[in-house]
Amino acid sequence: MDKNVPSSLLQNLVFEKFMYNKQDYYEDQLKKLGLLNDDAFTCTCYMDAVGNKPNKGDVLSWSESSAVVYANSVLGARCNRNSGILDIMGSIVGFVPYFGLLTDEGRKADWIVEVKTSKKPEAQLLGSAIGMKVMEDVPYVKGLDKWLGNNLNDDACTYLKDFGAATASNGAVGLYHIDGLTPEAVEQGEQLIADGAKVYVIDDDELQRVYDNYPVMWKNIDAKPKLCFMGCPHMSLQQLKDWTDKVESSLKQYGNKKVVIPTVFTAAPGVLKEFETTSYSARLNATGVITSYICPLMYMNNPLSGKMPVITSSNKLRTYTTARYFTDDEILVQITKGGK
């Protein structure tokens, strides 16, 4: 665990003596199998700063759900949602079973999702709604072009990273198509839609319904947050820069110099190293925000961490832990102004 991330003596005892006491052994085994490097421990291995970005059409043996759905959807690679053992075996032998999302038929859309919101929908909220609706099926999403455009630039890719993570964790989506944007949707258009595809319309009311129905897992729902995690999946370089601007501006607005809730932004080690070469790094550090390479989910899996009132704008972290979900805008207010 990263010593910079707030944790108690008892939490550290559980981490070091019980949960991750064999971590060094496992990492050594991965290195023997050909792990890229010590900076390759991340759920966003496809980031340029990490260096494991597949090409369109590449067949993969991955298991991390947010990485699988990104590779399939945004990069046009082919990969099933493998188990943690199958992915290692596939990597060793160089072959994986040919079925599901590796086939042309398996990549056709079973759902048409029509986004009709009045403003750009929160990526992790929209992904959550779609994931819970379509489950493991393939959605073909229309209506995002007015906000994402038709170019897979950094902003669009970052949005789809978080969107896909929510579809994969709140449901079991391994592939989605965005009309006019993702590679296969650009090439094949609505030919990707299977006969008899169902339709799901998402408007402002539907997103609000989804948001309002998230359970709050805190023992005291009125508790003051003790920790905020951002970066599940790991943040991109652009997100770190954008959030630096946001945090600075919001602190100034509310008359504070540092965040009022311990806040951790997580990103891949390679991304953090690149971020540290920019002027943004010192600026973010001055706000009191901590940057770290850890996995927030693995932190929250500690039973003592699970008892803490933790907030996040990650629907993946909300789904798998007791962390409480708020939108990006709500998180920004909480960490810079305070309040429940």
CSV table of C-alpha atoms in Angstrom, one decimal:
chain,number,residue,atom,x,y,z
A,1,MET,CA,0.0,0.0,0.0
A,2,ASP,CA,1.0,3.6,-0.6
A,3,LYS,CA,2.1,5.2,2.7
A,4,ASN,CA,0.8,8.6,1.4
A,5,VAL,CA,-2.8,7.3,1.4
A,6,PRO,CA,-4.5,7.9,4.8
A,7,SER,CA,-4.9,4.7,6.9
A,8,SER,CA,-4.8,3.8,10.6
A,9,LEU,CA,-2.4,1.5,12.4
A,10,LEU,CA,-5.0,-1.2,12.5
A,11,GLN,CA,-5.8,-0.8,8.8
A,12,ASN,CA,-2.2,-1.2,8.0
A,13,LEU,CA,-1.9,-4.3,10.1
A,14,VAL,CA,-4.8,-5.9,8.2
A,15,PHE,CA,-3.2,-4.9,4.9
A,16,GLU,CA,0.3,-6.1,5.6
A,17,LYS,CA,-0.3,-9.1,7.8
A,18,PHE,CA,-3.5,-10.6,6.4
A,19,MET,CA,-4.7,-9.2,3.0
A,20,TYR,CA,-1.5,-8.6,1.1
A,21,ASN,CA,1.2,-10.4,3.0
A,22,LYS,CA,2.0,-12.5,-0.1
A,23,GLN,CA,1.9,-9.5,-2.5
A,24,ASP,CA,5.7,-9.5,-3.2
A,25,TYR,CA,5.6,-13.2,-4.0
A,26,TYR,CA,2.7,-12.7,-6.5
A,27,GLU,CA,4.4,-9.8,-8.1
A,28,ASP,CA,7.6,-11.7,-8.5
A,29,GLN,CA,5.7,-14.5,-10.2
A,30,LEU,CA,4.1,-12.0,-12.6
A,31,LYS,CA,7.5,-10.6,-13.5
A,32,LYS,CA,8.7,-14.1,-14.3
A,33,LEU,CA,5.8,-14.5,-16.7
A,34,GLY,CA,6.8,-11.3,-18.5
A,35,LEU,CA,5.1,-8.4,-16.7
A,36,LEU,CA,5.9,-5.3,-18.7
A,37,ASN,CA,7.6,-3.4,-15.9
A,38,ASP,CA,7.1,-2.2,-12.3
A,39,ASP,CA,5.0,0.7,-13.5
A,40,ALA,CA,2.5,-1.7,-15.3
A,41,PHE,CA,0.3,-2.3,-12.3
A,42,THR,CA,-2.9,-0.5,-13.3
A,43,CYS,CA,-6.4,-1.2,-14.6
A,44,THR,CA,-5.7,1.3,-17.4
A,45,CYS,CA,-2.8,-0.6,-19.1
A,46,TYR,CA,-3.9,0.9,-22.5
A,47,MET,CA,-2.8,4.4,-21.5
A,48,ASP,CA,0.0,5.7,-23.7
A,49,ALA,CA,2.2,6.3,-20.6
A,50,VAL,CA,1.8,2.6,-19.7
A,51,GLY,CA,2.6,1.2,-23.1
A,52,ASN,CA,0.3,-1.8,-23.4
A,53,LYS,CA,-2.2,-0.5,-26.0
A,54,PRO,CA,-3.5,-3.1,-28.4
A,55,ASN,CA,-4.3,-2.4,-32.0
A,56,LYS,CA,-7.7,-2.8,-33.7
A,57,GLY,CA,-8.3,-6.5,-34.4
A,58,ASP,CA,-5.8,-7.8,-31.9
A,59,VAL,CA,-7.0,-10.8,-29.9
A,60,LEU,CA,-6.4,-10.4,-26.2
A,61,SER,CA,-6.4,-12.5,-23.0
A,62,TRP,CA,-7.4,-9.9,-20.4
A,63,SER,CA,-9.7,-10.1,-17.4
A,64,GLU,CA,-10.0,-6.6,-15.9
A,65,SER,CA,-13.5,-5.7,-16.8
A,66,SER,CA,-13.0,-2.0,-17.4
A,67,ALA,CA,-9.9,-2.7,-19.5
A,68,VAL,CA,-11.7,-5.4,-21.5
A,69,VAL,CA,-14.7,-3.2,-22.4
A,70,TYR,CA,-12.3,-0.3,-23.3
A,71,ALA,CA,-10.2,-2.5,-25.6
A,72,ASN,CA,-13.2,-4.0,-27.3
A,73,SER,CA,-15.2,-0.8,-27.7
A,74,VAL,CA,-12.8,2.1,-28.1
A,75,LEU,CA,-9.7,0.3,-29.6
A,76,GLY,CA,-11.5,-2.3,-31.6
A,77,ALA,CA,-9.5,-5.2,-30.2
A,78,ARG,CA,-11.2,-8.5,-29.4
A,79,CYS,CA,-11.4,-10.0,-25.9
A,80,ASN,CA,-13.9,-11.8,-23.8
A,81,ARG,CA,-14.5,-11.1,-20.1
A,82,ASN,CA,-12.0,-13.8,-19.0
A,83,SER,CA,-11.4,-15.1,-15.5
A,84,GLY,CA,-8.2,-14.3,-13.6
A,85,ILE,CA,-6.8,-17.7,-14.3
A,86,LEU,CA,-7.9,-18.0,-18.0
A,87,ASP,CA,-6.2,-14.7,-18.8
A,88,ILE,CA,-2.9,-15.9,-17.5
A,89,MET,CA,-3.2,-19.3,-19.2
A,90,GLY,CA,-4.1,-17.5,-22.5
A,91,SER,CA,-1.1,-15.2,-22.2
A,92,ILE,CA,1.2,-18.2,-21.6
A,93,VAL,CA,0.1,-20.4,-24.5
A,94,GLY,CA,-0.8,-17.5,-26.8
A,95,PHE,CA,-4.3,-18.8,-27.5
A,96,VAL,CA,-7.8,-18.2,-26.1
A,97,PRO,CA,-11.1,-19.9,-26.8
A,98,TYR,CA,-12.9,-18.6,-29.9
A,99,PHE,CA,-16.4,-17.6,-28.9
A,100,GLY,CA,-18.4,-14.6,-27.7
A,101,LEU,CA,-16.8,-11.2,-28.3
A,102,LEU,CA,-14.1,-12.7,-30.5
A,103,THR,CA,-16.7,-13.5,-33.2
A,104,ASP,CA,-18.4,-11.1,-35.6
A,105,GLU,CA,-21.8,-12.4,-34.5
A,106,GLY,CA,-21.0,-12.0,-30.9
A,107,ARG,CA,-20.2,-8.3,-31.4
A,108,LYS,CA,-23.6,-7.4,-32.8
A,109,ALA,CA,-25.8,-5.1,-30.6
A,110,ASP,CA,-28.7,-6.6,-28.7
A,111,TRP,CA,-29.9,-3.2,-27.5
A,112,ILE,CA,-30.4,0.3,-29.0
A,113,VAL,CA,-29.9,2.9,-26.4
A,114,GLU,CA,-31.2,6.4,-27.2
A,115,VAL,CA,-29.7,9.1,-25.1
A,116,LYS,CA,-32.1,12.1,-24.8
A,117,THR,CA,-30.8,14.0,-21.9
A,118,SER,CA,-30.8,17.8,-21.8
A,119,LYS,CA,-27.1,18.0,-21.0
A,120,LYS,CA,-24.0,15.9,-21.3
A,121,PRO,CA,-24.7,12.9,-19.0
A,122,GLU,CA,-22.3,11.9,-16.3
A,123,ALA,CA,-20.2,9.1,-17.8
A,124,GLN,CA,-20.3,6.8,-14.8
A,125,LEU,CA,-24.1,7.5,-14.2
A,126,LEU,CA,-25.0,6.8,-17.9
A,127,GLY,CA,-22.8,3.7,-17.9
A,128,SER,CA,-24.5,2.5,-14.7
A,129,ALA,CA,-28.0,2.9,-16.2
A,130,ILE,CA,-27.0,1.0,-19.3
A,131,GLY,CA,-25.2,-1.7,-17.5
A,132,MET,CA,-28.0,-2.4,-15.2
A,133,LYS,CA,-30.5,-2.5,-18.1
A,134,VAL,CA,-28.6,-4.6,-20.7
A,135,MET,CA,-26.5,-6.7,-18.3
A,136,GLU,CA,-24.1,-8.8,-20.4
A,137,ASP,CA,-25.6,-7.8,-23.8
A,138,VAL,CA,-24.0,-5.4,-26.3
A,139,PRO,CA,-25.6,-1.9,-26.5
A,140,TYR,CA,-25.5,0.4,-29.6
A,141,VAL,CA,-25.7,3.9,-28.1
A,142,LYS,CA,-27.1,6.9,-30.0
A,143,GLY,CA,-27.3,10.5,-29.1
A,144,LEU,CA,-23.8,11.1,-27.6
A,145,ASP,CA,-22.4,12.8,-30.7
A,146,LYS,CA,-23.7,16.2,-29.6
A,147,TRP,CA,-21.3,16.1,-26.7
A,148,LEU,CA,-18.5,13.7,-27.7
A,149,GLY,CA,-18.4,14.6,-31.4
A,150,ASN,CA,-17.1,12.1,-34.0
A,151,ASN,CA,-13.5,12.1,-33.1
A,152,LEU,CA,-11.8,9.7,-30.5
A,153,ASN,CA,-9.8,12.5,-28.9
A,154,ASP,CA,-8.5,12.5,-25.3
A,155,ASP,CA,-11.7,13.9,-24.0
A,156,ALA,CA,-13.9,11.3,-25.7
A,157,CYS,CA,-11.6,8.5,-24.7
A,158,THR,CA,-11.5,9.6,-21.1
A,159,TYR,CA,-15.3,9.8,-21.1
A,160,LEU,CA,-15.7,6.4,-22.6
A,161,LYS,CA,-13.1,4.9,-20.1
A,162,ASP,CA,-15.3,5.9,-17.2
A,163,PHE,CA,-18.6,5.1,-19.0
A,164,GLY,CA,-17.4,1.6,-20.0
A,165,ALA,CA,-16.2,0.9,-16.5
A,166,ALA,CA,-19.7,1.6,-15.1
A,167,THR,CA,-21.4,-0.6,-17.8
A,168,ALA,CA,-19.0,-3.4,-17.0
A,169,SER,CA,-19.4,-3.2,-13.2
A,170,ASN,CA,-23.0,-2.2,-12.8
A,171,GLY,CA,-23.8,-4.8,-15.5
A,172,ALA,CA,-21.5,-7.2,-17.3
A,173,VAL,CA,-21.0,-5.3,-20.6
A,174,GLY,CA,-17.9,-6.4,-22.5
A,175,LEU,CA,-18.5,-4.3,-25.6
A,176,TYR,CA,-20.5,-1.3,-26.6
A,177,HIS,CA,-20.8,0.7,-29.8
A,178,ILE,CA,-21.2,4.5,-29.9
A,179,ASP,CA,-22.9,5.7,-33.0
A,180,GLY,CA,-20.5,7.5,-35.3
A,181,LEU,CA,-17.6,7.3,-32.8
A,182,THR,CA,-16.2,3.9,-31.9
A,183,PRO,CA,-14.3,2.1,-34.6
A,184,GLU,CA,-16.8,-0.6,-35.6
A,185,ALA,CA,-19.8,1.8,-35.4
A,186,VAL,CA,-17.9,4.2,-37.8
A,187,GLU,CA,-17.2,1.3,-40.2
A,188,GLN,CA,-20.5,-0.6,-40.0
A,189,GLY,CA,-23.0,1.8,-38.5
A,190,GLU,CA,-26.4,0.3,-37.8
A,191,GLN,CA,-25.5,-3.0,-39.5
A,192,LEU,CA,-24.1,-3.8,-36.1
A,193,ILE,CA,-27.6,-3.9,-34.7
A,194,ALA,CA,-29.0,-7.5,-34.5
A,195,ASP,CA,-32.5,-8.3,-35.6
A,196,GLY,CA,-35.0,-7.8,-32.8
A,197,ALA,CA,-32.8,-5.5,-30.8
A,198,LYS,CA,-34.6,-4.0,-27.8
A,199,VAL,CA,-34.8,-0.2,-27.2
A,200,TYR,CA,-33.9,1.7,-24.0
A,201,VAL,CA,-34.5,5.4,-23.9
A,202,ILE,CA,-32.5,7.4,-21.3
A,203,ASP,CA,-33.6,11.0,-20.5
A,204,ASP,CA,-33.0,13.2,-17.4
A,205,ASP,CA,-35.8,11.5,-15.4
A,206,GLU,CA,-34.3,8.0,-16.1
A,207,LEU,CA,-30.9,9.1,-14.9
A,208,GLN,CA,-32.3,10.7,-11.8
A,209,ARG,CA,-34.3,7.5,-11.1
A,210,VAL,CA,-31.1,5.4,-11.3
A,211,TYR,CA,-29.2,7.8,-9.1
A,212,ASP,CA,-31.9,8.0,-6.5
A,213,ASN,CA,-32.0,4.2,-6.2
A,214,TYR,CA,-28.4,3.7,-5.3
A,215,PRO,CA,-28.3,2.2,-1.8
A,216,VAL,CA,-26.2,4.0,0.9
A,217,MET,CA,-24.1,1.4,2.7
A,218,TRP,CA,-22.9,3.6,5.5
A,219,LYS,CA,-23.9,2.8,9.0
A,220,ASN,CA,-24.8,6.4,9.6
A,221,ILE,CA,-26.1,7.9,6.3
A,222,ASP,CA,-25.5,11.4,7.8
A,223,ALA,CA,-21.9,10.8,8.6
A,224,LYS,CA,-19.2,13.3,7.6
A,225,PRO,CA,-17.0,11.8,4.8
A,226,LYS,CA,-13.6,10.8,6.1
A,227,LEU,CA,-12.0,10.1,2.7
A,228,CYS,CA,-12.6,10.7,-1.0
A,229,PHE,CA,-11.3,8.5,-3.8
A,230,MET,CA,-11.2,9.6,-7.4
A,231,GLY,CA,-9.8,7.3,-10.1
A,232,CYS,CA,-11.6,4.0,-10.4
A,233,PRO,CA,-10.6,3.2,-13.1
A,234,HIS,CA,-7.3,5.1,-12.9
A,235,MET,CA,-7.4,8.7,-14.0
A,236,SER,CA,-6.0,9.8,-17.3
A,237,LEU,CA,-3.3,12.6,-17.6
A,238,GLN,CA,-6.0,14.9,-18.9
A,239,GLN,CA,-8.3,14.2,-16.0
A,240,LEU,CA,-5.5,15.0,-13.5
A,241,LYS,CA,-5.0,18.3,-15.3
A,242,ASP,CA,-8.7,19.1,-15.5
A,243,TRP,CA,-9.3,18.3,-11.9
A,244,THR,CA,-6.3,20.5,-10.8
A,245,ASP,CA,-8.1,23.4,-12.4
A,246,LYS,CA,-11.4,22.5,-10.9
A,247,VAL,CA,-10.1,22.0,-7.4
A,248,GLU,CA,-8.1,25.3,-7.5
A,249,SER,CA,-11.1,27.3,-8.8
A,250,SER,CA,-13.6,25.7,-6.3
A,251,LEU,CA,-11.3,26.3,-3.3
A,252,LYS,CA,-11.0,29.9,-4.3
A,253,GLN,CA,-14.8,30.2,-4.7
A,254,TYR,CA,-15.3,28.8,-1.1
A,255,GLY,CA,-12.4,30.6,0.5
A,256,ASN,CA,-10.4,27.6,1.4
A,257,LYS,CA,-6.7,26.9,0.6
A,258,LYS,CA,-6.8,23.1,0.9
A,259,VAL,CA,-9.4,20.4,0.4
A,260,VAL,CA,-11.5,19.9,3.5
A,261,ILE,CA,-11.8,16.1,3.1
A,262,PRO,CA,-8.7,13.9,2.7
A,263,THR,CA,-8.8,13.3,-1.1
A,264,VAL,CA,-6.9,10.8,-3.2
A,265,PHE,CA,-6.6,10.9,-7.0
A,266,THR,CA,-5.3,7.5,-8.3
A,267,ALA,CA,-3.7,6.9,-11.7
A,268,ALA,CA,-1.2,4.5,-13.3
A,269,PRO,CA,2.4,4.9,-12.1
A,270,GLY,CA,3.5,5.9,-15.6
A,271,VAL,CA,0.7,8.5,-15.9
A,272,LEU,CA,1.7,9.9,-12.5
A,273,LYS,CA,5.3,10.2,-13.5
A,274,GLU,CA,4.2,12.1,-16.6
A,275,PHE,CA,2.0,14.3,-14.5
A,276,GLU,CA,4.8,15.1,-12.2
A,277,THR,CA,6.8,16.7,-15.1
A,278,THR,CA,4.0,19.3,-15.6
A,279,SER,CA,3.3,22.4,-13.7
A,280,TYR,CA,-0.1,21.0,-12.7
A,281,SER,CA,1.6,18.5,-10.2
A,282,ALA,CA,2.8,21.2,-7.8
A,283,ARG,CA,-0.5,23.1,-8.1
A,284,LEU,CA,-2.5,20.0,-7.2
A,285,ASN,CA,-0.2,19.2,-4.4
A,286,ALA,CA,-0.7,22.7,-3.0
A,287,THR,CA,-4.4,22.0,-2.7
A,288,GLY,CA,-3.8,19.0,-0.4
A,289,VAL,CA,-5.0,16.4,-2.8
A,290,ILE,CA,-2.9,13.2,-2.7
A,291,THR,CA,-1.9,11.4,-5.9
A,292,SER,CA,-1.4,7.6,-5.7
A,293,TYR,CA,-1.0,4.5,-7.8
A,294,ILE,CA,-3.1,2.3,-5.6
A,295,CYS,CA,-6.3,0.5,-6.4
A,296,PRO,CA,-9.1,2.2,-4.4
A,297,LEU,CA,-11.1,-1.0,-4.5
A,298,MET,CA,-8.3,-3.0,-2.9
A,299,TYR,CA,-8.1,-0.3,-0.2
A,300,MET,CA,-11.8,-0.5,0.4
A,301,ASN,CA,-11.7,-4.3,0.6
A,302,ASN,CA,-10.1,-4.0,4.0
A,303,PRO,CA,-13.0,-4.5,6.5
A,304,LEU,CA,-11.9,-1.5,8.5
A,305,SER,CA,-11.9,0.7,5.4
A,306,GLY,CA,-15.4,-0.6,4.6
A,307,LYS,CA,-16.6,0.9,7.8
A,308,MET,CA,-15.4,4.4,6.9
A,309,PRO,CA,-17.7,6.9,5.2
A,310,VAL,CA,-15.9,7.2,1.9
A,311,ILE,CA,-17.2,9.2,-1.1
A,312,THR,CA,-16.4,8.7,-4.8
A,313,SER,CA,-17.7,9.6,-8.3
A,314,SER,CA,-16.8,6.1,-9.4
A,315,ASN,CA,-19.8,3.8,-10.0
A,316,LYS,CA,-17.5,0.9,-10.1
A,317,LEU,CA,-16.2,1.6,-6.6
A,318,ARG,CA,-19.7,2.2,-5.4
A,319,THR,CA,-20.8,-1.2,-6.8
A,320,TYR,CA,-18.1,-3.3,-5.2
A,321,THR,CA,-17.6,-1.5,-1.9
A,322,THR,CA,-19.4,0.7,0.7
A,323,ALA,CA,-18.2,3.9,-0.9
A,324,ARG,CA,-21.0,6.4,-1.6
A,325,TYR,CA,-21.5,7.7,-5.0
A,326,PHE,CA,-21.8,11.4,-5.9
A,327,THR,CA,-21.5,13.1,-9.3
A,328,ASP,CA,-18.3,14.9,-10.2
A,329,ASP,CA,-19.9,18.3,-9.4
A,330,GLU,CA,-21.1,17.1,-6.0
A,331,ILE,CA,-17.8,15.6,-5.1
A,332,LEU,CA,-16.0,18.9,-6.0
A,333,VAL,CA,-18.3,20.9,-3.7
A,334,GLN,CA,-17.8,18.4,-0.8
A,335,ILE,CA,-14.0,18.3,-1.0
A,336,THR,CA,-13.6,22.1,-1.4
A,337,LYS,CA,-16.5,23.5,0.6
A,338,GLY,CA,-17.5,20.8,3.0
A,339,GLY,CA,-20.9,19.5,4.1
A,340,LYS,CA,-22.6,16.2,3.8
